[in-house]
XYZ file of C-alpha atoms in Angstrom:
740
model
C 136.728 152.837 69.245
C 136.005 150.540 66.330
C 133.309 148.017 65.730
C 133.515 144.148 65.432
C 131.597 142.517 62.638
C 131.028 138.825 63.329
C 129.852 136.930 60.097
C 128.947 133.648 59.663
C 131.477 132.485 56.851
C 134.998 133.776 55.878
C 133.586 134.737 52.552
C 130.832 136.872 53.575
C 133.263 138.577 55.759
C 135.495 139.127 53.179
C 132.883 140.955 51.141
C 131.805 143.001 54.096
C 135.549 144.013 55.033
C 135.832 145.317 51.417
C 132.649 147.400 51.343
C 133.684 148.710 55.068
C 137.225 149.559 53.722
C 138.859 147.057 55.873
C 142.411 145.608 54.247
C 144.558 144.938 56.766
C 144.980 140.990 57.238
C 145.174 139.698 61.254
C 144.909 136.057 62.477
C 141.311 135.166 61.386
C 140.107 138.812 61.026
C 140.409 141.837 58.628
C 141.025 145.355 60.322
C 139.970 148.763 58.785
C 140.102 152.314 60.253
C 136.303 151.804 61.689
C 135.746 148.645 61.680
C 137.125 144.860 62.281
C 135.516 142.202 60.614
C 135.676 138.417 62.029
C 134.018 135.110 61.047
C 132.718 131.901 62.241
C 133.049 128.597 60.374
C 129.169 127.736 61.042
C 128.805 126.970 64.475
C 132.358 127.088 66.346
C 130.404 126.557 69.457
C 127.895 123.482 70.417
C 126.079 122.075 73.576
C 128.303 119.774 75.535
C 127.979 115.616 75.021
C 126.591 114.252 78.270
C 130.243 112.855 79.403
C 131.035 116.620 79.871
C 128.258 116.987 82.595
C 129.341 113.675 84.398
C 132.127 111.109 83.384
C 129.909 108.365 84.201
C 127.935 109.283 81.347
C 130.916 108.056 79.246
C 129.520 104.715 79.614
C 126.236 103.863 77.948
C 123.615 102.200 80.042
C 120.090 102.410 80.593
C 120.882 103.094 84.409
C 122.182 106.640 83.543
C 118.940 107.808 81.672
C 117.471 110.039 81.158
C 120.581 112.869 81.309
C 118.894 116.130 82.170
C 121.614 119.060 82.728
C 120.837 121.201 85.551
C 123.051 123.884 83.815
C 123.593 124.028 80.181
C 127.155 123.860 78.984
C 128.936 125.022 75.789
C 131.909 123.406 74.665
C 134.173 124.676 71.388
C 134.163 122.620 68.556
C 137.662 120.870 68.201
C 137.721 120.868 64.505
C 137.150 124.952 64.543
C 138.913 125.775 67.969
C 141.721 127.985 66.093
C 139.114 130.370 64.556
C 137.243 130.530 67.967
C 140.263 131.892 69.395
C 141.038 134.296 66.818
C 137.082 135.742 67.347
C 137.500 135.685 71.088
C 140.762 137.603 70.869
C 139.189 140.103 69.033
C 135.944 140.445 71.181
C 138.064 141.462 74.108
C 140.648 144.125 72.211
C 140.229 147.520 74.483
C 139.462 149.508 71.236
C 136.375 147.195 70.161
C 133.299 149.151 71.669
C 130.548 147.082 70.334
C 129.536 144.021 68.488
C 127.706 143.666 65.190
C 126.246 140.586 64.433
C 126.482 139.768 60.750
C 125.776 136.203 60.820
C 122.653 134.455 58.392
C 119.469 136.339 59.091
C 117.705 133.554 60.656
C 117.104 131.519 63.822
C 120.100 129.381 63.286
C 122.529 132.232 62.460
C 121.674 134.183 65.789
C 122.361 131.276 67.446
C 125.804 130.812 65.869
C 126.606 134.372 67.072
C 125.313 134.166 70.525
C 126.645 131.166 71.650
C 130.107 132.618 70.777
C 129.100 135.531 73.137
C 128.231 133.533 75.636
C 130.767 130.944 75.272
C 133.571 133.725 75.550
C 131.641 135.890 78.406
C 131.582 138.826 76.203
C 129.156 141.443 77.311
C 129.669 144.384 75.116
C 126.732 145.892 73.308
C 125.453 144.365 70.358
C 123.948 145.386 67.091
C 122.367 143.415 64.204
C 122.834 143.115 60.556
C 120.122 141.669 58.593
C 120.315 141.449 55.147
C 119.112 139.055 52.451
C 121.876 139.279 49.898
C 125.517 139.901 50.129
C 125.962 142.489 47.154
C 127.945 145.330 47.957
C 124.554 147.534 47.585
C 122.660 145.456 50.197
C 125.690 145.776 52.826
C 126.000 149.263 52.474
C 122.347 149.565 53.135
C 122.229 147.038 56.005
C 124.599 148.965 57.751
C 122.827 151.891 57.093
C 120.138 150.533 59.167
C 121.499 148.385 61.712
C 118.952 147.201 64.497
C 119.590 147.210 68.245
C 120.785 143.634 69.013
C 118.212 143.090 71.963
C 115.157 143.501 69.375
C 116.449 139.717 68.648
C 116.721 138.186 72.136
C 113.591 136.359 71.660
C 114.462 135.024 68.288
C 117.616 133.559 70.251
C 115.882 132.022 73.060
C 113.870 130.124 70.554
C 116.932 129.020 68.560
C 118.623 128.177 72.011
C 115.294 126.163 73.113
C 115.098 124.173 69.696
C 118.886 123.218 70.557
C 118.157 122.232 73.966
C 115.183 120.238 72.992
C 116.471 118.247 70.418
C 119.776 117.419 72.562
C 117.100 116.071 75.579
C 115.131 113.764 73.059
C 117.669 112.884 70.370
C 120.571 112.041 72.582
C 118.283 110.315 75.382
C 116.252 108.437 73.190
C 118.963 107.502 71.033
C 121.064 105.981 74.093
C 118.272 104.183 75.295
C 117.312 102.279 71.800
C 120.964 101.565 71.475
C 121.471 100.013 74.824
C 117.991 97.993 75.054
C 118.637 96.595 71.433
C 122.516 96.310 71.524
C 122.429 98.078 68.131
C 123.425 101.275 66.496
C 119.857 103.021 66.586
C 119.187 106.695 66.511
C 115.814 108.615 66.480
C 114.788 112.291 66.219
C 111.462 114.488 66.104
C 111.918 115.148 62.601
C 114.107 112.217 60.992
C 111.876 109.619 62.766
C 108.479 110.873 61.304
C 110.062 111.415 57.723
C 111.044 107.711 57.748
C 107.604 106.997 59.138
C 106.069 108.468 55.763
C 108.305 106.581 53.611
C 107.104 103.164 55.301
C 103.838 103.971 55.015
C 104.361 104.754 51.450
C 106.252 101.591 51.022
C 103.030 99.693 52.823
C 100.670 101.265 50.656
C 102.346 99.927 47.321
C 102.843 96.486 48.668
C 98.998 96.286 49.633
C 98.164 97.591 46.601
C 96.030 95.408 43.893
C 95.973 96.885 40.673
C 92.887 96.537 38.393
C 92.112 96.612 34.719
C 90.015 99.426 33.251
C 88.392 100.324 30.104
C 87.253 103.190 27.880
C 86.190 103.709 24.573
C 87.286 106.261 21.950
C 85.853 107.341 18.759
C 87.182 109.091 15.586
C 84.745 111.441 13.413
C 85.511 113.089 10.281
C 84.092 116.428 9.478
C 85.277 118.425 6.184
C 87.758 120.809 8.118
C 89.424 117.659 9.841
C 89.093 114.985 12.206
C 87.893 114.843 16.047
C 88.808 112.180 18.785
C 86.259 111.217 21.059
C 86.181 109.889 25.021
C 83.114 108.146 26.210
C 81.826 109.759 29.272
C 79.543 108.083 31.969
C 76.455 110.236 31.886
C 75.826 110.188 35.719
C 79.186 110.235 37.424
C 81.341 111.830 34.413
C 83.757 109.008 34.880
C 85.855 108.145 31.651
C 86.442 104.691 32.548
C 84.671 101.202 33.564
C 85.994 98.484 35.264
C 83.612 95.857 33.549
C 85.026 95.023 30.305
C 81.509 93.418 29.220
C 80.243 96.785 29.712
C 82.445 98.692 27.291
C 82.555 95.562 24.739
C 78.597 95.818 24.494
C 79.040 99.745 24.121
C 80.973 99.333 21.236
C 79.093 97.083 19.601
C 75.648 99.179 20.395
C 77.296 102.418 18.931
C 79.435 100.568 15.762
C 78.066 102.269 12.566
C 76.164 105.073 14.402
C 76.382 108.709 14.112
C 76.971 111.129 16.645
C 75.091 114.365 17.298
C 76.852 117.274 18.865
C 74.619 118.413 21.697
C 77.034 120.978 23.331
C 79.646 123.605 22.116
C 81.171 125.315 25.013
C 83.913 128.002 24.458
C 85.382 129.910 27.493
C 88.193 132.254 28.178
C 90.792 130.912 30.573
C 93.874 132.203 32.102
C 96.915 130.683 33.771
C 99.299 132.510 36.106
C 102.745 132.012 36.170
C 104.014 129.157 38.901
C 105.542 131.875 41.416
C 108.796 132.679 42.759
C 110.935 130.270 44.341
C 111.674 129.292 48.038
C 114.360 126.588 48.660
C 111.985 123.785 48.848
C 110.332 124.205 45.730
C 113.599 124.917 44.239
C 114.852 121.634 45.654
C 111.859 120.071 44.390
C 112.487 121.266 40.864
C 115.925 120.792 40.571
C 115.486 117.178 41.468
C 112.671 116.682 39.263
C 114.458 118.149 36.182
C 118.083 117.158 36.826
C 118.163 114.613 39.358
C 119.928 117.048 41.698
C 119.781 115.980 45.899
C 118.260 118.522 48.097
C 121.300 119.065 49.563
C 123.208 119.319 45.996
C 120.985 122.192 45.300
C 121.501 123.640 48.732
C 125.309 123.863 48.269
C 124.825 125.256 44.737
C 122.786 127.938 45.836
C 124.949 128.491 48.578
C 127.737 129.393 46.257
C 125.580 131.361 44.037
C 124.544 133.489 47.075
C 127.989 133.616 48.620
C 130.687 133.475 46.123
C 129.207 134.756 43.081
C 126.421 136.694 44.772
C 124.015 136.539 41.885
C 120.946 135.272 43.918
C 119.693 135.990 47.209
C 119.684 133.981 50.480
C 118.544 130.440 49.451
C 117.232 129.569 53.059
C 113.907 130.988 52.433
C 110.433 129.721 53.173
C 108.838 132.597 51.456
C 107.569 132.784 47.695
C 107.047 136.251 48.110
C 109.124 139.812 47.804
C 108.207 142.888 49.900
C 106.804 146.152 48.539
C 110.807 147.511 49.418
C 112.117 145.357 46.788
C 109.747 146.248 43.911
C 111.766 149.660 43.005
C 114.945 147.444 42.590
C 113.633 145.010 40.134
C 114.825 146.779 36.869
C 118.261 146.987 38.183
C 118.091 143.114 38.948
C 116.666 142.500 35.341
C 119.453 144.614 33.696
C 122.154 142.551 35.654
C 121.015 139.208 34.253
C 120.204 140.507 30.707
C 122.769 138.439 28.895
C 122.849 135.268 26.861
C 119.615 133.350 26.520
C 117.742 136.175 28.596
C 118.542 139.131 26.235
C 115.263 138.275 24.137
C 113.366 137.955 27.166
C 114.059 141.030 29.668
C 114.482 143.873 26.999
C 110.738 143.673 26.712
C 110.312 144.232 30.722
C 112.623 147.278 30.706
C 110.638 149.160 27.884
C 107.711 149.695 30.259
C 106.783 150.144 33.925
C 107.118 146.809 35.958
C 104.015 145.400 36.634
C 103.276 143.756 40.101
C 100.636 141.933 41.705
C 99.439 140.205 44.903
C 100.619 137.030 43.458
C 104.144 137.451 44.017
C 104.774 140.936 45.879
C 103.100 140.855 49.349
C 104.518 142.202 52.815
C 102.559 139.756 54.799
C 103.670 136.632 53.239
C 107.575 137.570 53.804
C 108.951 135.763 56.458
C 112.676 136.439 57.733
C 113.462 136.255 54.161
C 112.025 136.809 50.697
C 111.802 134.520 47.574
C 115.029 133.612 45.769
C 115.298 136.082 43.071
C 118.550 137.359 41.453
C 120.699 140.395 42.766
C 121.897 143.392 41.182
C 125.553 141.941 40.644
C 126.081 141.484 37.097
C 126.621 137.947 36.039
C 129.366 136.036 33.923
C 127.858 132.959 32.952
C 131.089 131.552 31.561
C 132.332 131.629 35.134
C 129.695 129.146 36.232
C 129.889 125.304 36.143
C 127.307 123.314 34.232
C 125.368 122.471 37.384
C 125.540 126.173 38.596
C 124.180 127.229 35.519
C 121.241 124.903 35.699
C 120.252 126.188 39.222
C 120.827 129.743 38.052
C 118.496 129.372 35.056
C 116.002 127.711 37.107
C 115.708 130.975 39.339
C 116.184 133.620 36.474
C 113.309 132.169 34.291
C 110.880 132.230 37.437
C 112.058 135.691 38.234
C 111.325 136.828 34.754
C 108.081 134.938 34.301
C 106.253 136.479 37.003
C 106.787 139.740 35.612
C 105.276 138.490 32.004
C 101.463 138.816 31.510
C 99.314 135.754 31.993
C 99.007 133.046 29.693
C 95.603 133.263 27.774
C 94.023 130.836 25.677
C 90.165 129.633 24.778
C 89.030 126.199 25.819
C 86.341 124.564 23.503
C 84.461 121.594 24.983
C 82.272 119.702 22.785
C 79.670 117.139 23.970
C 77.867 114.795 21.387
C 75.359 111.726 22.082
C 74.903 108.583 20.428
C 72.568 105.642 21.071
C 71.835 107.451 24.750
C 75.381 107.523 25.592
C 77.726 110.564 26.100
C 81.290 111.696 24.248
C 83.399 114.277 24.935
C 86.106 116.429 23.299
C 88.234 119.302 24.222
C 90.527 121.566 22.123
C 92.606 124.825 23.020
C 93.375 127.868 21.219
C 96.175 130.034 22.478
C 95.038 133.704 22.604
C 98.291 135.388 24.242
C 101.457 132.998 25.128
C 102.117 135.486 28.152
C 104.754 134.200 30.681
C 104.908 130.631 28.748
C 107.425 132.542 26.190
C 109.808 132.537 28.863
C 110.270 128.885 29.017
C 109.793 128.142 25.058
C 113.077 126.117 23.877
C 113.936 125.486 27.283
C 114.123 121.955 28.121
C 114.840 122.290 31.529
C 111.302 123.459 32.452
C 108.149 121.082 31.978
C 105.422 123.515 32.827
C 102.373 120.875 32.419
C 103.324 120.021 36.063
C 104.131 122.457 38.778
C 101.924 120.556 41.647
C 102.631 117.457 43.766
C 99.363 115.489 42.620
C 101.378 112.943 41.430
C 102.633 111.898 44.667
C 99.660 109.194 45.051
C 97.442 109.330 42.353
C 96.342 106.426 40.565
C 96.477 106.631 36.561
C 92.989 107.692 34.887
C 91.829 108.397 31.245
C 91.871 111.805 30.335
C 90.264 113.829 27.724
C 93.044 114.769 25.320
C 93.636 118.313 24.125
C 93.635 118.627 20.585
C 93.099 121.320 17.578
C 89.500 121.293 16.946
C 87.727 121.854 13.647
C 84.754 123.939 13.611
C 81.321 122.417 14.597
C 77.881 123.223 15.374
C 75.559 122.399 17.937
C 73.192 119.598 16.350
C 75.278 118.980 13.747
C 75.731 115.073 12.868
C 79.168 113.434 12.544
C 79.448 109.734 11.037
C 81.977 107.311 13.242
C 85.033 106.501 11.206
C 86.584 104.370 14.007
C 86.078 102.979 17.563
C 88.829 101.704 19.866
C 88.709 100.413 23.241
C 91.270 101.676 25.388
C 92.603 99.575 28.558
C 95.019 100.262 31.539
C 95.692 99.145 34.746
C 95.304 101.428 38.386
C 98.792 102.152 39.364
C 100.119 101.784 42.931
C 101.411 105.238 44.508
C 104.622 105.933 43.374
C 107.888 105.554 45.762
C 108.929 108.826 47.087
C 111.740 110.911 45.197
C 113.734 113.640 47.101
C 111.291 115.712 45.200
C 108.463 114.398 46.271
C 109.620 113.536 49.808
C 110.395 117.160 50.147
C 106.975 117.975 49.161
C 105.632 115.552 52.066
C 107.785 117.141 54.703
C 106.601 120.578 53.667
C 102.939 119.412 53.824
C 102.597 116.045 56.011
C 98.867 116.475 56.583
C 97.729 114.200 54.236
C 100.769 111.484 55.398
C 99.279 111.676 59.004
C 97.477 109.083 60.962
C 95.737 111.325 63.337
C 92.462 112.941 62.263
C 92.553 115.483 64.802
C 91.417 118.575 63.202
C 93.549 120.907 65.630
C 96.442 118.654 64.918
C 96.525 118.863 61.399
C 95.653 122.864 61.513
C 98.606 123.391 63.652
C 101.065 121.142 61.396
C 99.812 123.393 58.399
C 100.445 126.607 60.127
C 104.157 125.804 61.269
C 105.180 124.643 57.846
C 105.786 120.936 58.279
C 108.538 118.820 59.150
C 111.785 120.530 59.907
C 112.527 123.740 57.896
C 113.995 124.963 54.506
C 117.350 124.840 56.091
C 117.021 121.520 57.722
C 115.211 119.347 55.394
C 118.192 118.378 52.951
C 120.467 117.431 56.056
C 117.768 115.283 57.601
C 117.485 113.245 54.251
C 121.085 112.874 54.059
C 121.041 111.854 57.799
C 118.469 109.159 56.804
C 120.653 107.896 54.114
C 123.934 107.859 56.313
C 122.235 106.071 59.215
C 121.332 103.271 56.251
C 117.579 103.909 57.405
C 116.860 104.428 53.634
C 118.400 103.696 50.348
C 117.982 104.518 46.772
C 117.507 102.678 43.566
C 117.424 104.803 40.591
C 115.486 108.154 41.918
C 113.373 106.155 43.973
C 113.812 106.391 47.696
C 112.844 102.714 49.729
C 112.928 102.050 53.550
C 115.700 99.585 54.871
C 115.212 96.617 56.965
C 116.879 98.457 59.444
C 114.661 101.288 58.975
C 111.468 99.030 59.575
C 112.665 97.550 62.493
C 113.514 100.846 64.224
C 110.175 102.207 63.602
C 108.867 99.499 65.503
C 110.811 100.242 68.466
C 110.531 103.865 68.717
C 107.956 105.317 70.848
C 104.757 106.434 69.199
C 104.963 109.703 69.624
C 108.378 110.196 67.952
C 106.817 108.653 64.694
C 104.267 111.095 64.265
C 104.596 114.526 62.576
C 102.518 116.336 65.270
C 105.312 116.446 67.631
C 106.999 118.602 65.357
C 104.062 120.675 64.979
C 103.590 121.090 68.632
C 107.432 122.137 69.133
C 107.315 124.776 66.238
C 104.227 126.441 67.335
C 105.650 126.958 70.827
C 109.097 128.015 69.314
C 107.410 130.403 67.154
C 105.546 131.695 70.279
C 109.014 131.992 72.039
C 110.475 134.220 68.927
C 107.715 136.327 69.216
C 107.961 136.743 73.149
C 104.483 135.354 74.068
C 105.946 132.201 75.289
C 108.635 131.361 77.850
C 111.929 129.475 77.177
C 111.839 128.119 80.721
C 108.424 126.807 80.637
C 109.313 125.010 77.261
C 112.194 123.333 78.430
C 110.678 121.779 81.517
C 107.942 120.397 79.345
C 110.408 118.735 77.121
C 112.269 117.366 80.310
C 109.010 115.743 81.558
C 108.480 114.250 78.206
C 112.051 113.072 77.695
C 111.556 110.938 81.207
C 108.489 109.685 79.679
C 110.245 108.391 76.396
C 112.942 106.689 78.293
C 110.387 104.678 80.568
C 108.360 103.686 77.437
C 111.701 102.205 75.805
C 112.802 100.640 78.927
C 109.102 98.858 79.438
C 109.299 97.827 75.835
C 109.521 94.162 74.609
C 110.689 94.233 70.995
C 113.468 92.881 69.433
C 116.302 94.133 66.725
C 118.449 91.861 64.685
C 120.943 92.453 62.094
C 119.839 90.660 58.745
C 122.640 91.985 56.581
C 125.289 90.477 58.388
C 127.814 89.187 56.064
C 130.534 86.462 56.333
C 133.472 89.201 55.851
C 134.999 89.998 58.855
C 136.409 93.278 59.862
C 140.063 93.546 59.321
C 140.418 95.462 62.711
C 138.338 94.095 65.225
C 137.834 90.727 63.438
C 133.965 91.102 63.840
C 131.340 90.289 61.112
C 130.608 93.359 58.702
C 127.088 94.484 57.586
C 126.732 95.026 53.734
C 124.552 98.245 53.640
C 123.801 100.631 50.571
C 124.837 104.240 50.955
C 122.987 106.971 48.708
C 125.416 106.265 45.751
C 127.444 103.335 46.832
C 127.480 99.700 48.372
C 129.574 99.383 51.603
C 130.776 96.836 54.535
C 130.480 98.612 57.761
C 131.603 97.006 61.061
C 128.804 95.968 63.357
C 130.822 97.870 66.255
C 130.564 101.429 66.405
C 133.327 102.047 68.246
C 135.691 100.435 65.772
C 134.026 102.406 62.932
C 135.690 100.535 60.011
C 134.098 100.857 56.740
C 134.850 100.027 53.239
C 133.309 100.863 50.021
C 132.811 97.980 47.561
C 131.216 99.497 44.876
C 129.998 103.353 43.796
C 127.695 104.625 40.806
C 129.891 106.511 38.528
C 128.757 108.465 35.215
C 130.361 105.968 32.946
C 127.829 104.802 30.902
C 127.666 101.070 29.567
C 128.679 101.030 25.432
C 125.931 98.194 25.206
C 122.906 99.542 27.132
C 124.052 103.083 27.745
C 123.171 102.976 31.789
C 125.321 103.781 34.224
C 127.687 101.468 35.481
C 128.943 100.696 38.908
C 132.724 100.933 39.845
C 133.655 97.550 41.962
C 136.441 97.198 43.716
C 137.665 93.805 44.462
C 140.811 92.473 45.603
C 142.487 95.885 45.158
C 141.314 96.192 41.341
C 138.417 98.495 40.036
C 135.849 97.196 37.602
C 133.245 98.727 35.686
C 130.261 96.803 36.264
C 126.666 96.880 34.214
C 123.219 95.404 35.459
C 123.234 94.275 31.760
C 125.927 91.871 32.767
C 128.733 93.776 30.777
C 132.083 94.153 32.502
C 135.079 96.196 31.930
C 138.682 96.979 33.921
C 139.439 100.642 34.948
C 142.524 100.300 32.754
C 140.927 98.730 29.826
C 137.762 101.321 30.286
C 140.724 104.622 30.318
C 142.322 102.997 27.153
C 139.114 102.566 25.209
C 138.084 106.310 25.999
C 141.399 107.716 25.008
C 140.735 105.662 21.575
C 137.541 107.176 21.320
C 139.119 110.667 21.542
C 137.682 111.145 25.429
C 141.019 110.424 27.297
C 140.875 110.149 31.019
C 144.095 110.870 32.972
C 145.112 109.242 36.052
C 144.299 112.870 37.583
C 140.999 112.500 36.206
C 140.231 109.568 37.976
C 141.658 110.398 41.344
C 139.606 113.506 41.097
C 136.389 111.743 40.566
C 137.329 108.887 43.123
C 137.965 111.773 45.367
C 134.501 113.153 44.745
C 132.508 109.976 45.116
C 133.807 109.342 48.563
C 131.203 109.439 51.277
C 131.205 112.421 53.341
C 131.707 112.050 57.342
C 128.391 112.757 59.315
C 129.425 115.534 61.363
C 127.088 116.209 63.879
C 126.028 116.084 67.502
C 124.605 112.757 67.149
C 127.308 110.942 65.274
C 129.950 112.264 67.857
C 127.839 111.035 70.655
C 127.166 107.622 68.839
C 131.243 107.152 68.188
C 131.535 106.139 71.723
C 129.453 103.414 71.908
C 130.852 99.987 72.960
C 128.499 97.263 72.189
C 129.411 93.735 73.421
């Protein structure tokens, strides 16, 4: 008898098959003497659409809401039905005695496999392969420690509960809003609170009134060098004043005076390395440093994990590794001891590996440990430029935690003149420690690992400078006085990096001051999960609820109107916090799935009643005079993530046309990225500075410059720039709307 291994993706299945000596190719599977390996393509099975339960649900109307199935039905996804049949035929082979689930180790991976087994009606015994990387070594070790599949039943129940709850709330509320306001509106327990945070930030910016502030700096000369001093308020320690007259009078008062050094403080300081990456932290850094979207970073990480097998599982929310990984650290270092890392890693290999609770803690490892290199040797020349960037971020973080702490001596000077206090700071490096890992590395700006810049107004700071030796009581003549000025700044608009931070820790953006709700939200990891946040942001873009200007995210008119029409509960992060807490309890076996679903059913009925009784209105303020070539209705002008489009207002028609895309071509005048605009069948590059150039002329010019662009290059570029279809349950559900 043989065991059937069910992987989540073909690439992982091929790796497992090779390790298990399976070489015979079947239709959708690979067979060996003891194992048959098959695969899903992500989800092969999903929850049925409303019309599968009752034909009356094909028509979108308020009278049929809420839709609450008595028994949940699963359907095979049409696009991947062939592979489902391949898997099903393997499941029911008479020589297959057991099923080994080898899908991604997590809640959603469990759901992928269990839904296939449920839909097919397969009840053979199951075992579970639970691994965080797909190297040959990890696969072999995983198969030597297979778990009883029943151990993960509660995890499956939690995953199923999440899917059913999202169906009930998302599809019912979306239909209710669409029918009520005769517009294509969608909402959800994660996307709507995320949209609300963006809207709130926009309101903060619009209501902000900048204020002028003033400070005072002076320079003194000593025999060993100069010192720049900053005025500091004696009582509150502030470095600025909003009263110009006060600073002007202060300047006159101390002009020509002598500073007396009143305090010389030296203290030894240590700074620890920033820690290993989880997915959200990596997505934040990649967006800050390279402008990568969260989805782009996840896709690159997935390739580095699945195809190259040089990094571990990406969808992790932990920044720690377990003690079981420590013995493998040297082997992982040897695997990446190439290229730019050759001057950093040999030093670590010479001595025993030093670990600490800062990055090794079994209690802080959830389903998966932090993202680190595998034991697979890497060939950098095989990686694309973008893959190299992500790989470099991960490797340097991994190396840095193994280096000693950064040590320096901080000197703080205080002086007085005419009853006023001035201060100066200096720093002497004692041991560079982990910071040597980032020397000559432009990708890492190590002065900012926090997200405090999300909504901080600009302030004056005491500059850190090389300080000459001075003694307490020493008197120094002032050689120059300078009044400094500035304006308080509004909170910054969200970028994808800062939005990810806000989704991960949305407490500071909550309207509620309920202490219990805030604690719950902190404990459940914020809005969404590391695996879903990128998709949520992408969905907001594809629904035209948000748009991008440069690297900043702005809410659209449609998004603002939607928030006014959506029930208040759906706008709050607290709803997700409560759900995640209950789902976590279901996964632990301390809460019942049926109780949770009954609560969600009751909540859905309340939502529908609230939407039905509401008295709001919705209007399209982006209608154009361009008529749809299919149905003749006026089209909407919308901004996609990297493009401008015309979209038919009738979703049943579904026609959309891209009229301009942001390109990578640079303007020869101002060097900004140009738009590629399509008009009357001709494409032209257009820059914000006014420069225009036809695509044909651009190609000719680039060829003369020695950087030829072939027709094939242009076609490949245009294909890459195309908008990806939104392939999810809501999109499929919305595709059936017919609005009069």
